[in-house]
PDB file of C-alpha atoms and ligand atoms in Angstrom:
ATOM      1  CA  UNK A 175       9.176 -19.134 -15.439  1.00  0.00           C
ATOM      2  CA  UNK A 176      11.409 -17.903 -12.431  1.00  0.00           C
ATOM      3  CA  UNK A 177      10.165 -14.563 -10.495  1.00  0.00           C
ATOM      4  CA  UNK A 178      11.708 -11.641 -12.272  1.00  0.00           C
ATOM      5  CA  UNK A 179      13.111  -8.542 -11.197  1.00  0.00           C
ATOM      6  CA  UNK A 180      14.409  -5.048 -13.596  1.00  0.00           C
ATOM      7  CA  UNK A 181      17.516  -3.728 -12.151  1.00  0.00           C
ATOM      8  CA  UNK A 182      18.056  -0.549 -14.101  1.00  0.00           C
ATOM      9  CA  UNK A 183      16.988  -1.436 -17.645  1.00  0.00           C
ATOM     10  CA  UNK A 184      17.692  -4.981 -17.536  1.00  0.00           C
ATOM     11  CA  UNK A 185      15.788  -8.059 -16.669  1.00  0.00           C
ATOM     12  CA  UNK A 186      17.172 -11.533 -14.694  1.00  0.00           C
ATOM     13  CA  UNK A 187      15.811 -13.572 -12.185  1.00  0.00           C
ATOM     14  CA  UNK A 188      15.475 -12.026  -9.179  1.00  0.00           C
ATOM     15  CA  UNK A 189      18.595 -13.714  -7.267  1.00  0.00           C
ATOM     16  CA  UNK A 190      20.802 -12.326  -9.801  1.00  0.00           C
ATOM     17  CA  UNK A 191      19.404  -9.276  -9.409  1.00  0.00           C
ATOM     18  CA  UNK A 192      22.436  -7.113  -7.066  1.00  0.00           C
ATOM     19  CA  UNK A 193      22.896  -3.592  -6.050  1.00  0.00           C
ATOM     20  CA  UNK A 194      25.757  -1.774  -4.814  1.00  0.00           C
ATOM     21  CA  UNK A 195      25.987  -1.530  -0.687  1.00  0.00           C
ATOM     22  CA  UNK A 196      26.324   2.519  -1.119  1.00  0.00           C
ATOM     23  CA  UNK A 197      22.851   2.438  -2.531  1.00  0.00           C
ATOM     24  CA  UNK A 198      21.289   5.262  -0.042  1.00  0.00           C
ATOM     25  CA  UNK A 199      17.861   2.771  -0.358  1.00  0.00           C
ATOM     26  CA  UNK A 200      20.138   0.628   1.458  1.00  0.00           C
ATOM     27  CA  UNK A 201      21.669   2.922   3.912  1.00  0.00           C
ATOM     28  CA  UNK A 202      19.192   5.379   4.534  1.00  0.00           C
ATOM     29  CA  UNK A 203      15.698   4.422   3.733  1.00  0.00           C
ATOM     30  CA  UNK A 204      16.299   7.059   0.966  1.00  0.00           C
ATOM     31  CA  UNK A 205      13.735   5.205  -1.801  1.00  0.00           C
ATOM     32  CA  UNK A 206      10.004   5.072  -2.593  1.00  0.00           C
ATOM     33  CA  UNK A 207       7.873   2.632  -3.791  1.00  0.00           C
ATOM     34  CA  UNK A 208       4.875   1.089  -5.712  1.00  0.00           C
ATOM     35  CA  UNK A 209       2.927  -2.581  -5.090  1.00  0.00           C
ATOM     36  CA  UNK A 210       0.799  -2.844  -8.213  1.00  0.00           C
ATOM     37  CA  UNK A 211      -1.193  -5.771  -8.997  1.00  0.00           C
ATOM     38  CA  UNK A 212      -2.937  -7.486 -11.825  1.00  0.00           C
ATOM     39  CA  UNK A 213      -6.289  -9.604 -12.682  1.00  0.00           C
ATOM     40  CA  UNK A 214      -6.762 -11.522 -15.096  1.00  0.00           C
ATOM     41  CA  UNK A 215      -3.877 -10.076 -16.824  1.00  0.00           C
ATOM     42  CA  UNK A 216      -3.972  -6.570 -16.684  1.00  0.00           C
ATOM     43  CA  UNK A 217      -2.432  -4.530 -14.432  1.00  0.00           C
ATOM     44  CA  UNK A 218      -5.193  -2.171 -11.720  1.00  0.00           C
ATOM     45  CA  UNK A 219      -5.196   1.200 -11.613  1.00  0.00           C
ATOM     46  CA  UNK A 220      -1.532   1.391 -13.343  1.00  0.00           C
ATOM     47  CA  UNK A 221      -1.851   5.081 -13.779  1.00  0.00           C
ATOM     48  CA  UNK A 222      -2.648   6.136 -10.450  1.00  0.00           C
ATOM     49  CA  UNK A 223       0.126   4.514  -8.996  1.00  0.00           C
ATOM     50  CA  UNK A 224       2.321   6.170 -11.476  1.00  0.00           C
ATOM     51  CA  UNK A 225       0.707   9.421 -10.354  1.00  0.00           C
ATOM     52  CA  UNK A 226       1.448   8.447  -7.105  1.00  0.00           C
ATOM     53  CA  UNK A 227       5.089   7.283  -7.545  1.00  0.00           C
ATOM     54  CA  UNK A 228       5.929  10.651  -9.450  1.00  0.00           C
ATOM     55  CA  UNK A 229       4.729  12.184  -6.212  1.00  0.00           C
ATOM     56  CA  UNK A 230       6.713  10.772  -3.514  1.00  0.00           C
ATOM     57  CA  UNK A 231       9.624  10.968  -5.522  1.00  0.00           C
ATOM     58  CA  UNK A 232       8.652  14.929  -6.498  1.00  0.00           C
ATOM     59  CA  UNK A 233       8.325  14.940  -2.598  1.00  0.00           C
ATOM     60  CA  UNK A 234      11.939  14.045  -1.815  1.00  0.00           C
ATOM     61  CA  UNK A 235      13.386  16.359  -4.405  1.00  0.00           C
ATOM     62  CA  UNK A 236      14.390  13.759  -6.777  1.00  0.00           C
ATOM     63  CA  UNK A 237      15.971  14.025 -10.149  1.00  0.00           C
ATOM     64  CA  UNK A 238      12.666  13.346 -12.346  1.00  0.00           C
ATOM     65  CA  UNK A 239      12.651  10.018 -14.711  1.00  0.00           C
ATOM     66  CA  UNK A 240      10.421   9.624 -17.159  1.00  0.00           C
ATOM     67  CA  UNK A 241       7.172   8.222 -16.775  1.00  0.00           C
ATOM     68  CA  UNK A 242       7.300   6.431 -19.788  1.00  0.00           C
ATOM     69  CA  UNK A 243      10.213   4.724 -19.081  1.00  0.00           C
ATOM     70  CA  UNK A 244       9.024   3.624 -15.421  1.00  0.00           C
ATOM     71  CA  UNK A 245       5.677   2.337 -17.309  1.00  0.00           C
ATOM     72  CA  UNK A 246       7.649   0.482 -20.415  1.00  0.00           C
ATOM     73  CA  UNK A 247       9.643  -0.673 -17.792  1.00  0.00           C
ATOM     74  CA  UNK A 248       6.540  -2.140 -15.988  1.00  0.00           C
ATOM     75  CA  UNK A 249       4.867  -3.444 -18.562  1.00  0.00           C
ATOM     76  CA  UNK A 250       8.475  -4.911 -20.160  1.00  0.00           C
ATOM     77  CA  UNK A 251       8.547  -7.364 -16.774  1.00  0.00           C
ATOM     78  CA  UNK A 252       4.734  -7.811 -16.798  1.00  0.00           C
ATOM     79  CA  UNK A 253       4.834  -9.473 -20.344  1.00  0.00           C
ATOM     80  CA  UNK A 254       8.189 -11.618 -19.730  1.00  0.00           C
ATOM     81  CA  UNK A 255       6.764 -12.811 -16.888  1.00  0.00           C
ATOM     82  CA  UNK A 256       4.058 -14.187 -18.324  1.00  0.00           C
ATOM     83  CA  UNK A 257       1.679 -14.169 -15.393  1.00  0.00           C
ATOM     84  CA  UNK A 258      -1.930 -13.033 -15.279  1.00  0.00           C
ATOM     85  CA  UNK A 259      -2.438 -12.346 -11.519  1.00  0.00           C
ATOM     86  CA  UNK A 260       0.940 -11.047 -11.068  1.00  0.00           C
ATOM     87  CA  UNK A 261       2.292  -8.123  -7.879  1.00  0.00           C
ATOM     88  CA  UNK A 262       4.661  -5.655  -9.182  1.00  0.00           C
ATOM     89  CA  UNK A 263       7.105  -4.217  -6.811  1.00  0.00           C
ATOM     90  CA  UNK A 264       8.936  -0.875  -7.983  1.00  0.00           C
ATOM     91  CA  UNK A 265      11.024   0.680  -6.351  1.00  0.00           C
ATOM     92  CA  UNK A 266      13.405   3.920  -7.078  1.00  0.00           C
ATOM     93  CA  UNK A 267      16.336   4.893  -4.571  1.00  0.00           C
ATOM     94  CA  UNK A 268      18.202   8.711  -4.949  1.00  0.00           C
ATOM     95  CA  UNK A 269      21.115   6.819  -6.369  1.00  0.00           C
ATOM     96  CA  UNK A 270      24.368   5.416  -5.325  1.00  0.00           C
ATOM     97  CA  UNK A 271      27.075   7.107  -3.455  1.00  0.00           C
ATOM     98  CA  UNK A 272      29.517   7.308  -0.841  1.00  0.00           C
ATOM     99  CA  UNK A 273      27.732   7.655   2.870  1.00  0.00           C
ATOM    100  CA  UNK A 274      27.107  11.163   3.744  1.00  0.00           C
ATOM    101  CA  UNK A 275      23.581  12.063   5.164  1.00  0.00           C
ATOM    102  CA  UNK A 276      23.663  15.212   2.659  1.00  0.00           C
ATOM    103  CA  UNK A 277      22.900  14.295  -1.034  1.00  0.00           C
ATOM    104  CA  UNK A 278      23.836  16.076  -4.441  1.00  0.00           C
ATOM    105  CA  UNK A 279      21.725  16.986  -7.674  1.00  0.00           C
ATOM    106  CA  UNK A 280      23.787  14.693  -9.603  1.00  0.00           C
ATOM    107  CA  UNK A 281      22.546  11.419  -8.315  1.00  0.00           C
ATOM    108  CA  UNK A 282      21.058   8.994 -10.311  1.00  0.00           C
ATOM    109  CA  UNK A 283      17.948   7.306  -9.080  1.00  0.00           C
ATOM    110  CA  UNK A 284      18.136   3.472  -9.200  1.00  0.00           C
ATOM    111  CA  UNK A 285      14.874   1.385 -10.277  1.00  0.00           C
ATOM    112  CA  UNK A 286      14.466  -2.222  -9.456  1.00  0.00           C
ATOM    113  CA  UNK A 287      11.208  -4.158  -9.598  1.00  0.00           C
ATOM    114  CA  UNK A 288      10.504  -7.762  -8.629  1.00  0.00           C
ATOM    115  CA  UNK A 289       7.489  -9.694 -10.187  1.00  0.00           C
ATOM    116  CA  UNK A 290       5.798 -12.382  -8.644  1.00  0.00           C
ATOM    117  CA  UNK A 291       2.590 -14.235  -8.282  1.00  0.00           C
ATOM    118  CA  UNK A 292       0.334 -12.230  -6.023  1.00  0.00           C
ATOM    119  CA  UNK A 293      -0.656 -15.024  -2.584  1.00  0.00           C
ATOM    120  CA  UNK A 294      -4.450 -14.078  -2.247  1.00  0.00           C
ATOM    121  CA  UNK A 295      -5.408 -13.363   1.442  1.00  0.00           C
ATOM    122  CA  UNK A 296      -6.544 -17.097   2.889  1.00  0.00           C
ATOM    123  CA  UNK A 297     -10.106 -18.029   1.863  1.00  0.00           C
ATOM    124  CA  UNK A 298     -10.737 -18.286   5.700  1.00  0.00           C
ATOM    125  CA  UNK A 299      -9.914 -14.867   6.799  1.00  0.00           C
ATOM    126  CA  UNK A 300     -11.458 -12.984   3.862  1.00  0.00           C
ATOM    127  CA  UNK A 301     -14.938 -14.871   5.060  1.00  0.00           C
ATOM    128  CA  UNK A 302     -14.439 -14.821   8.311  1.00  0.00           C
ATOM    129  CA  UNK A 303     -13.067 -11.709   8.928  1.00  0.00           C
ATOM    130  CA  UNK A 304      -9.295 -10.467  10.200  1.00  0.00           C
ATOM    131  CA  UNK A 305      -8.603  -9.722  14.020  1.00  0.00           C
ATOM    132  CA  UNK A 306      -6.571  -6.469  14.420  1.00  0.00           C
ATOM    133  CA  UNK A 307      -4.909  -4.551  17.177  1.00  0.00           C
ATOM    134  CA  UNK A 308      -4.048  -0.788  17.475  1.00  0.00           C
ATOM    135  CA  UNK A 309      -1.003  -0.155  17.736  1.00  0.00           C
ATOM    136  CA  UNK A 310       0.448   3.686  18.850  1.00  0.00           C
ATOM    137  CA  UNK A 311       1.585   5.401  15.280  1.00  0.00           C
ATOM    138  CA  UNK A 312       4.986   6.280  15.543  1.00  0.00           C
ATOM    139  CA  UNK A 313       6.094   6.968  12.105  1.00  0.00           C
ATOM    140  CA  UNK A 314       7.081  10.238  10.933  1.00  0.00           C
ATOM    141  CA  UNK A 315       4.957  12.985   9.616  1.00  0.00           C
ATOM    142  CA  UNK A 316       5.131  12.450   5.553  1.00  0.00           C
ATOM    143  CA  UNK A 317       3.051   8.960   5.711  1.00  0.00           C
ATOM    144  CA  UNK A 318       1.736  10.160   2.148  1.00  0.00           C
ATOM    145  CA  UNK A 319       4.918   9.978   0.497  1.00  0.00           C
ATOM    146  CA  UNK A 320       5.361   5.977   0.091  1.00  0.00           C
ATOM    147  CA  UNK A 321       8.778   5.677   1.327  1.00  0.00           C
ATOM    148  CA  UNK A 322      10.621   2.524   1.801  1.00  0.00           C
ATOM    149  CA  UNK A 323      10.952   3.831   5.401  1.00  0.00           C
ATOM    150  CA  UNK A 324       8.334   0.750   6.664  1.00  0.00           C
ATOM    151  CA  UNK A 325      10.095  -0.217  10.422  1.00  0.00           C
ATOM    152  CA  UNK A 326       7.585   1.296  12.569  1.00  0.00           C
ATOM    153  CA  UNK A 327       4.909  -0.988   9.817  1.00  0.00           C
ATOM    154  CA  UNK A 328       6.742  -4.019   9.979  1.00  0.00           C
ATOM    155  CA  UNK A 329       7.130  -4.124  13.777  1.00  0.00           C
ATOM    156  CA  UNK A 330       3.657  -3.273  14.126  1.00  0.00           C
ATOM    157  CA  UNK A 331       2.268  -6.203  12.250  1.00  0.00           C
ATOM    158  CA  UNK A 332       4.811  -8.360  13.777  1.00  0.00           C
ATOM    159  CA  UNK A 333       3.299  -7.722  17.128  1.00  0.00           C
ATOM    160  CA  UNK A 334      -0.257  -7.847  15.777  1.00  0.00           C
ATOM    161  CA  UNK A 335       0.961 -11.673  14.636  1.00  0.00           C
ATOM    162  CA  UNK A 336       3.191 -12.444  17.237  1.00  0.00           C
ATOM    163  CA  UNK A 337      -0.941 -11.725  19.340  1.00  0.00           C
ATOM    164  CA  UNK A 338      -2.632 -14.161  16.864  1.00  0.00           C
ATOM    165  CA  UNK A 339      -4.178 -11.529  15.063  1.00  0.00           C
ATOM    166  CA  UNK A 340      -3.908 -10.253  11.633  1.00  0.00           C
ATOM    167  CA  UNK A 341      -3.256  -7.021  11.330  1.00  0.00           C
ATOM    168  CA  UNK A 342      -2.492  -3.734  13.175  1.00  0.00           C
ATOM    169  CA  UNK A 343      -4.014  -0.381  12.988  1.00  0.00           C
ATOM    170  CA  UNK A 344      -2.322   2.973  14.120  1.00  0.00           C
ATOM    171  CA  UNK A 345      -3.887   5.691  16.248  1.00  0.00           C
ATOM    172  CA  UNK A 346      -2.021   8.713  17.721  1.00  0.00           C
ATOM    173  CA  UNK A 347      -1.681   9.300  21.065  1.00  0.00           C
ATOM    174  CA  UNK A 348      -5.003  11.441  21.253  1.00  0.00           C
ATOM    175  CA  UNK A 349      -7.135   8.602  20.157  1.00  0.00           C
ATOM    176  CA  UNK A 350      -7.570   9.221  16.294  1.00  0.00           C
ATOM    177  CA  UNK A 351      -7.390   6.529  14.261  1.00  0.00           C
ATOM    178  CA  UNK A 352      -5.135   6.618  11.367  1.00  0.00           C
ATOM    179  CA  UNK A 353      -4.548   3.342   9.015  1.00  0.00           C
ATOM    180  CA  UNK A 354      -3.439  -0.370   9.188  1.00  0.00           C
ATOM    181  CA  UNK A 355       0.552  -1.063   8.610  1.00  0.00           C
ATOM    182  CA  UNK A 356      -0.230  -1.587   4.951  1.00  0.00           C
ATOM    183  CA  UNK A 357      -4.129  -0.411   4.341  1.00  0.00           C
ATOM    184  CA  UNK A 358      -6.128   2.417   4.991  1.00  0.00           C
ATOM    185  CA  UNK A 359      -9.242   2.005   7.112  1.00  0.00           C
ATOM    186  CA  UNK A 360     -12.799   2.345   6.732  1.00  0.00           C
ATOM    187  CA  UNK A 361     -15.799   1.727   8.931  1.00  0.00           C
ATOM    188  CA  UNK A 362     -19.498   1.734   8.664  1.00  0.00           C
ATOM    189  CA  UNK A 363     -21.792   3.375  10.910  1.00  0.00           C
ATOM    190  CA  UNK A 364     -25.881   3.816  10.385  1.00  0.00           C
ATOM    191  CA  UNK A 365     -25.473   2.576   6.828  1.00  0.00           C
ATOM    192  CA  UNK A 366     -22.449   5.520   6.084  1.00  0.00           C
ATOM    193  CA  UNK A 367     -18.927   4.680   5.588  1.00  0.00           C
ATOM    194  CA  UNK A 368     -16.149   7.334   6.854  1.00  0.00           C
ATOM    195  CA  UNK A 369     -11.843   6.839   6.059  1.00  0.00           C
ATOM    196  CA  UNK A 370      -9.243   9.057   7.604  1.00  0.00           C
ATOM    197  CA  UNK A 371      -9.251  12.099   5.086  1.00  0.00           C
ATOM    198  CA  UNK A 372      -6.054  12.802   3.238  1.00  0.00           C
ATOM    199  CA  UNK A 373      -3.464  14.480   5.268  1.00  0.00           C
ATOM    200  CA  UNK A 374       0.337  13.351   5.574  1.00  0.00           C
ATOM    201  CA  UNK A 375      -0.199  11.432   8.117  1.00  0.00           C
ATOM    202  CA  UNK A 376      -2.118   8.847   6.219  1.00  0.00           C
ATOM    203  CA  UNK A 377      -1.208   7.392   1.996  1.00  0.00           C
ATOM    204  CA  UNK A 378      -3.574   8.282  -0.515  1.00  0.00           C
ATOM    205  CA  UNK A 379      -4.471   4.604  -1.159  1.00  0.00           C
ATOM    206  CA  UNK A 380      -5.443   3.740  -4.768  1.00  0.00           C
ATOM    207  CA  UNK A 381      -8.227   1.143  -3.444  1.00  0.00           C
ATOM    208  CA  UNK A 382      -9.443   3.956  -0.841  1.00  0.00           C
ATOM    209  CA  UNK A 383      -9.607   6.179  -3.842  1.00  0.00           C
ATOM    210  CA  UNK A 384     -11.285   3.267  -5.708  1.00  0.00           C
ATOM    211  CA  UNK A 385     -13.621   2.656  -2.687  1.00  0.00           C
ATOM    212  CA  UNK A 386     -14.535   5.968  -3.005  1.00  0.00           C
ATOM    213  CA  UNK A 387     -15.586   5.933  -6.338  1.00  0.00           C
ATOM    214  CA  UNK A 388     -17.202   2.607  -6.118  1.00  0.00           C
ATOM    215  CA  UNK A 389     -19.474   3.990  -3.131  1.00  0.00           C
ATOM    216  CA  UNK A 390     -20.354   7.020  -5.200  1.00  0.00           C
ATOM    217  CA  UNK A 391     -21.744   5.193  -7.815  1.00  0.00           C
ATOM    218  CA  UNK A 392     -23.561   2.385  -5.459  1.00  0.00           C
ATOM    219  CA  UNK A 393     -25.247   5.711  -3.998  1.00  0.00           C
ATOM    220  CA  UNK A 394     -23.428   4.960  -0.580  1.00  0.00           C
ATOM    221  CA  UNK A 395     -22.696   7.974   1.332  1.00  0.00           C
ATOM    222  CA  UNK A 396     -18.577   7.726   2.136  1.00  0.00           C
ATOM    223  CA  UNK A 397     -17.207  10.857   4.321  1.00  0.00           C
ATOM    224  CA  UNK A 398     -13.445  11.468   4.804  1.00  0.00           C
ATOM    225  CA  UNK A 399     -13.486  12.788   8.581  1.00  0.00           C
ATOM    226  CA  UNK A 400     -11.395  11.652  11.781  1.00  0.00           C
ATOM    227  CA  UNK A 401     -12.975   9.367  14.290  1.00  0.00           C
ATOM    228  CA  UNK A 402     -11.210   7.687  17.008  1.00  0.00           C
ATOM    229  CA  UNK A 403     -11.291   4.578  18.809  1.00  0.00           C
ATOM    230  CA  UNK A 404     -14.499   4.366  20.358  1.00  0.00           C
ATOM    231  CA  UNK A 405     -15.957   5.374  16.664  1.00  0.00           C
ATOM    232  CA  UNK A 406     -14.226   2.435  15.718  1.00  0.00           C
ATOM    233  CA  UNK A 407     -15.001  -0.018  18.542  1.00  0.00           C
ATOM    234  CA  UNK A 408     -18.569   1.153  18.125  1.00  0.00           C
ATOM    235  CA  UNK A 409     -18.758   0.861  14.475  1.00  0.00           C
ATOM    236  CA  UNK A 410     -21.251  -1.682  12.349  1.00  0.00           C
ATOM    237  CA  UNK A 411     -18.084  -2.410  10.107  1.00  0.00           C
ATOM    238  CA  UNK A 412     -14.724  -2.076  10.101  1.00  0.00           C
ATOM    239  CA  UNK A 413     -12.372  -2.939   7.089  1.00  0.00           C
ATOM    240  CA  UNK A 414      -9.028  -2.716   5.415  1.00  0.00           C
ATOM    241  CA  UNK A 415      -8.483  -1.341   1.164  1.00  0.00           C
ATOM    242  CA  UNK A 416      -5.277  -2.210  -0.240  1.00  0.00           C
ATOM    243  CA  UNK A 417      -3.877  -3.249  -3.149  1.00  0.00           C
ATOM    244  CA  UNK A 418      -2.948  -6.875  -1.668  1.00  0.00           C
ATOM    245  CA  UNK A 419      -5.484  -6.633   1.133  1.00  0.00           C
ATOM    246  CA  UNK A 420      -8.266  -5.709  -1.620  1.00  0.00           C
ATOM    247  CA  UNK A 421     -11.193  -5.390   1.055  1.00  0.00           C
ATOM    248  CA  UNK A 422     -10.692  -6.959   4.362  1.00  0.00           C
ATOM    249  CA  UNK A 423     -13.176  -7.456   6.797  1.00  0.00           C
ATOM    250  CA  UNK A 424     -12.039  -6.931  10.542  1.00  0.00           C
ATOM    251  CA  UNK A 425     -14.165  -8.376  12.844  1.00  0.00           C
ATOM    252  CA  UNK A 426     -12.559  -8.074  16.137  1.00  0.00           C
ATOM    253  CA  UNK A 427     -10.268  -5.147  17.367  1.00  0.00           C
ATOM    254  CA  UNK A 428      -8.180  -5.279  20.807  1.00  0.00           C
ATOM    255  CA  UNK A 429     -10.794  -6.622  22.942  1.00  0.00           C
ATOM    256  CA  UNK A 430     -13.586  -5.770  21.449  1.00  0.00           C
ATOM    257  CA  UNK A 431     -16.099  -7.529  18.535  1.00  0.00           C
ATOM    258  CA  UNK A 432     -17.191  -5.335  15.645  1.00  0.00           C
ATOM    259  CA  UNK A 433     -20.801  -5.619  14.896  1.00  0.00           C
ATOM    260  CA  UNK A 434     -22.192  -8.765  15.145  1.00  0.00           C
ATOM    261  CA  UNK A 435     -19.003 -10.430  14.818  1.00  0.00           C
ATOM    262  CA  UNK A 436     -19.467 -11.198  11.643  1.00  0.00           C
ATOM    263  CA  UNK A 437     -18.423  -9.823   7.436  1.00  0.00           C
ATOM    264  CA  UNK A 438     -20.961  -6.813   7.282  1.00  0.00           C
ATOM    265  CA  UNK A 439     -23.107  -6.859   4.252  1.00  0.00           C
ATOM    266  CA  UNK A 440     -21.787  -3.091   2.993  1.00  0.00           C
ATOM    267  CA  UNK A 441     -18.435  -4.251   3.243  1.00  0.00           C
ATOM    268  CA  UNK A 442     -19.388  -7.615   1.271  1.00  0.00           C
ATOM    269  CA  UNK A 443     -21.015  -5.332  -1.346  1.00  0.00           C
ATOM    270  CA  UNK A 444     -18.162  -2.659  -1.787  1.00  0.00           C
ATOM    271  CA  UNK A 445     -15.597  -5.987  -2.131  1.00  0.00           C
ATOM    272  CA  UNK A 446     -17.714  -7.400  -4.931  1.00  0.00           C
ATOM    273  CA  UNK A 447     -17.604  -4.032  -6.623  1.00  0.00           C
ATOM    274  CA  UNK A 448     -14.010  -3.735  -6.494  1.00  0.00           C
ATOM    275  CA  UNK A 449     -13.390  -7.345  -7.427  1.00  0.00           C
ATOM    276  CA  UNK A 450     -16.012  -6.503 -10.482  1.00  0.00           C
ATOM    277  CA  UNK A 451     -14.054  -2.904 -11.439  1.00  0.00           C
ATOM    278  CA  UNK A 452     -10.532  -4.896 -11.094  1.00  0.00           C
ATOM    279  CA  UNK A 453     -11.779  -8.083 -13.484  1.00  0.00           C
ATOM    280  CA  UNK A 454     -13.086  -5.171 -16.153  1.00  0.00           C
TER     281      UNK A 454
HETATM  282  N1  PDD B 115       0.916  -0.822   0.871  1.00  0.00           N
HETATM  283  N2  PDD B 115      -1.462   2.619   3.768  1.00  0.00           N
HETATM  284  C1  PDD B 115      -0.222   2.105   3.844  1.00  0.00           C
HETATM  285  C2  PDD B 115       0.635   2.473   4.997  1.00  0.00           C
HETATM  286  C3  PDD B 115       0.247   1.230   2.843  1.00  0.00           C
HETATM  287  O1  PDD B 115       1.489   0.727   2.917  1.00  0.00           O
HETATM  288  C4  PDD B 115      -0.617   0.875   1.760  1.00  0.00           C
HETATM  289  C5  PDD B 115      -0.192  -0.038   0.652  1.00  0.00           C
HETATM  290  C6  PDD B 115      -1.917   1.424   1.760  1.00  0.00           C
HETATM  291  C7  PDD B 115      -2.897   1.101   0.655  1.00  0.00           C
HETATM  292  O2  PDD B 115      -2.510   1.668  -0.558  1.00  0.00           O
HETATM  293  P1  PDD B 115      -2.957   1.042  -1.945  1.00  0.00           P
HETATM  294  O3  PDD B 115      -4.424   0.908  -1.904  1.00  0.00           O
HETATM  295  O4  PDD B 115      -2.518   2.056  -2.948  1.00  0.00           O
HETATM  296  O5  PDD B 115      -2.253  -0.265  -2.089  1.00  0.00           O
HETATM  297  C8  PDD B 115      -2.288   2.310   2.760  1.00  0.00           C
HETATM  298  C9  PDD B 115       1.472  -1.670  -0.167  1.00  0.00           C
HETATM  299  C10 PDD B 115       0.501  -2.587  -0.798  1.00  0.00           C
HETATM  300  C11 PDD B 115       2.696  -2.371   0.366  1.00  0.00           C
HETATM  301  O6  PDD B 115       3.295  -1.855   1.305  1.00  0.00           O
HETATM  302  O7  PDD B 115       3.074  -3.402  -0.192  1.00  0.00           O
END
């Protein structure tokens, strides 16, 4: 079975799949987007990410689809695919039209989705643990809307690779510590876990939210509150939710080594929660 994609109602493989150069996705970041995953053959946390999707596109003003189209349409490529571990891209532009910065009403918002196996992160990493630098956050000030927008995400991971390190995390200016390029953050500290609470300078991540819930029922005590840099040089555990990234350990950041250097055991424990939620 080739990788899919849906391009507006329609199903091919994905290098058939074409859109029009006046697509303002294409010519000004003007699109949002969803990465949904499945185990085992069922798709995590669907609803929240439709949740999420209606947002950022109620955010921009766009002319509302219907959910149950988007989701038919989901679940449409998730069954001709036929895979069981499958990543789900969607994504929905304003529409087509000639360039003009200004847009109208009348625009008609253009879905595509790709399907394809999701790569699990390498076995030696996730035991291991990631390396990760921080990285100045220079992205605008709507990081809860999940644009297509990603430059200031892509460059930063580029340089956290091009360093021989995994990942990168943003922090403004004054020291606060924000997310990684394509994860929110959490670290441990005297047994309690804290994550950057929800403001738009951060996404709402579904696995934070699911981390959340998890630690609530495991009886661990989670805060949302800022802490910056030296919280998170100092902390007993540092690691990365997202829906690729699942739970990733970081073990070293910039210069310095996160607890003993090694996976921490909370952060073992909330990963085999998750992993236990997502197989059902
Ligand atoms: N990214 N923060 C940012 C900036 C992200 O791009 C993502 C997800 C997250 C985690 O969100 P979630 O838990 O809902 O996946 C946080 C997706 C996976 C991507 O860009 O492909």
């Amino acid at each position: 079975m080739p990788d899919l994609a849906y391009l507006n109602g329609e199903i091919m493989p994905i290098e058939a799949a074409m859109i029009p150069i006046e697509d303002r996705g294409y010519q000004f970041g003007d699109g949002v987007y969803e990465f949904v995953a499945s185990y085992e053959g069922r798709l995590f946390m669907l609803e929240e990410h439709l949740d999420r999707l209606e947002r950022s596109m109620r955010e921009l003003a766009y002319e509302p689809i219907s959910r149950t189209d988007i989701k038919n349409a989901v679940l449409e490529l998730f069954k001709a695919s036929g895979y069981l571990r499958a990543g789900i891209y969607i994504q929905i532009s304003r529409g087509v039209a000639p360039r003009n910065h200004a847009y109208t009403k009348k625009m008609l918002p253009q879905i595509i989705m790709t399907i394809r196996p999701v790569k699990d992160m390498p076995a030696e990493i996730r035991e291991n643990g990631a390396k990760a630098i921080t990285v100045e956050d220079m992205r605008w000030g709507r990081c809860d809307t999940k644009t297509i927008q990603l430059l200031a995400n892509s460059m930063a991971k580029q340089k956290a690779l091009d360093s021989g390190c995994d990942d990168a995390i943003f922090i403004t200016d004054s020291g606060i510590v924000r997310e990684g390029t394509s994860s929110n953050l959490f670290i441990v500290a005297g047994g309690k876990l804290a994550t950057h609470p929800l403001t738009p300078n951060i996404l709402a991540g579904i696995t934070r939210m699911a981390v959340l819930s998890i630690c609530k029922e495991a009886g661990l005590e989670a805060t949302e509150s800022f802490f910056d840099t030296n919280a998170l040089y100092a902390a007993n555990e540092v690691f990365l939710t997202g829906t690729v990234t699942e739970i990733l350990p970081v073990v070293r950041i910039d210069d310095n080594i996160i607890g003993d250097g090694k996976v921490g055991v909370i952060t073992q424990q909330v990963y085999d929660l998750l992993k236990k939620k997502a197989m059902g």
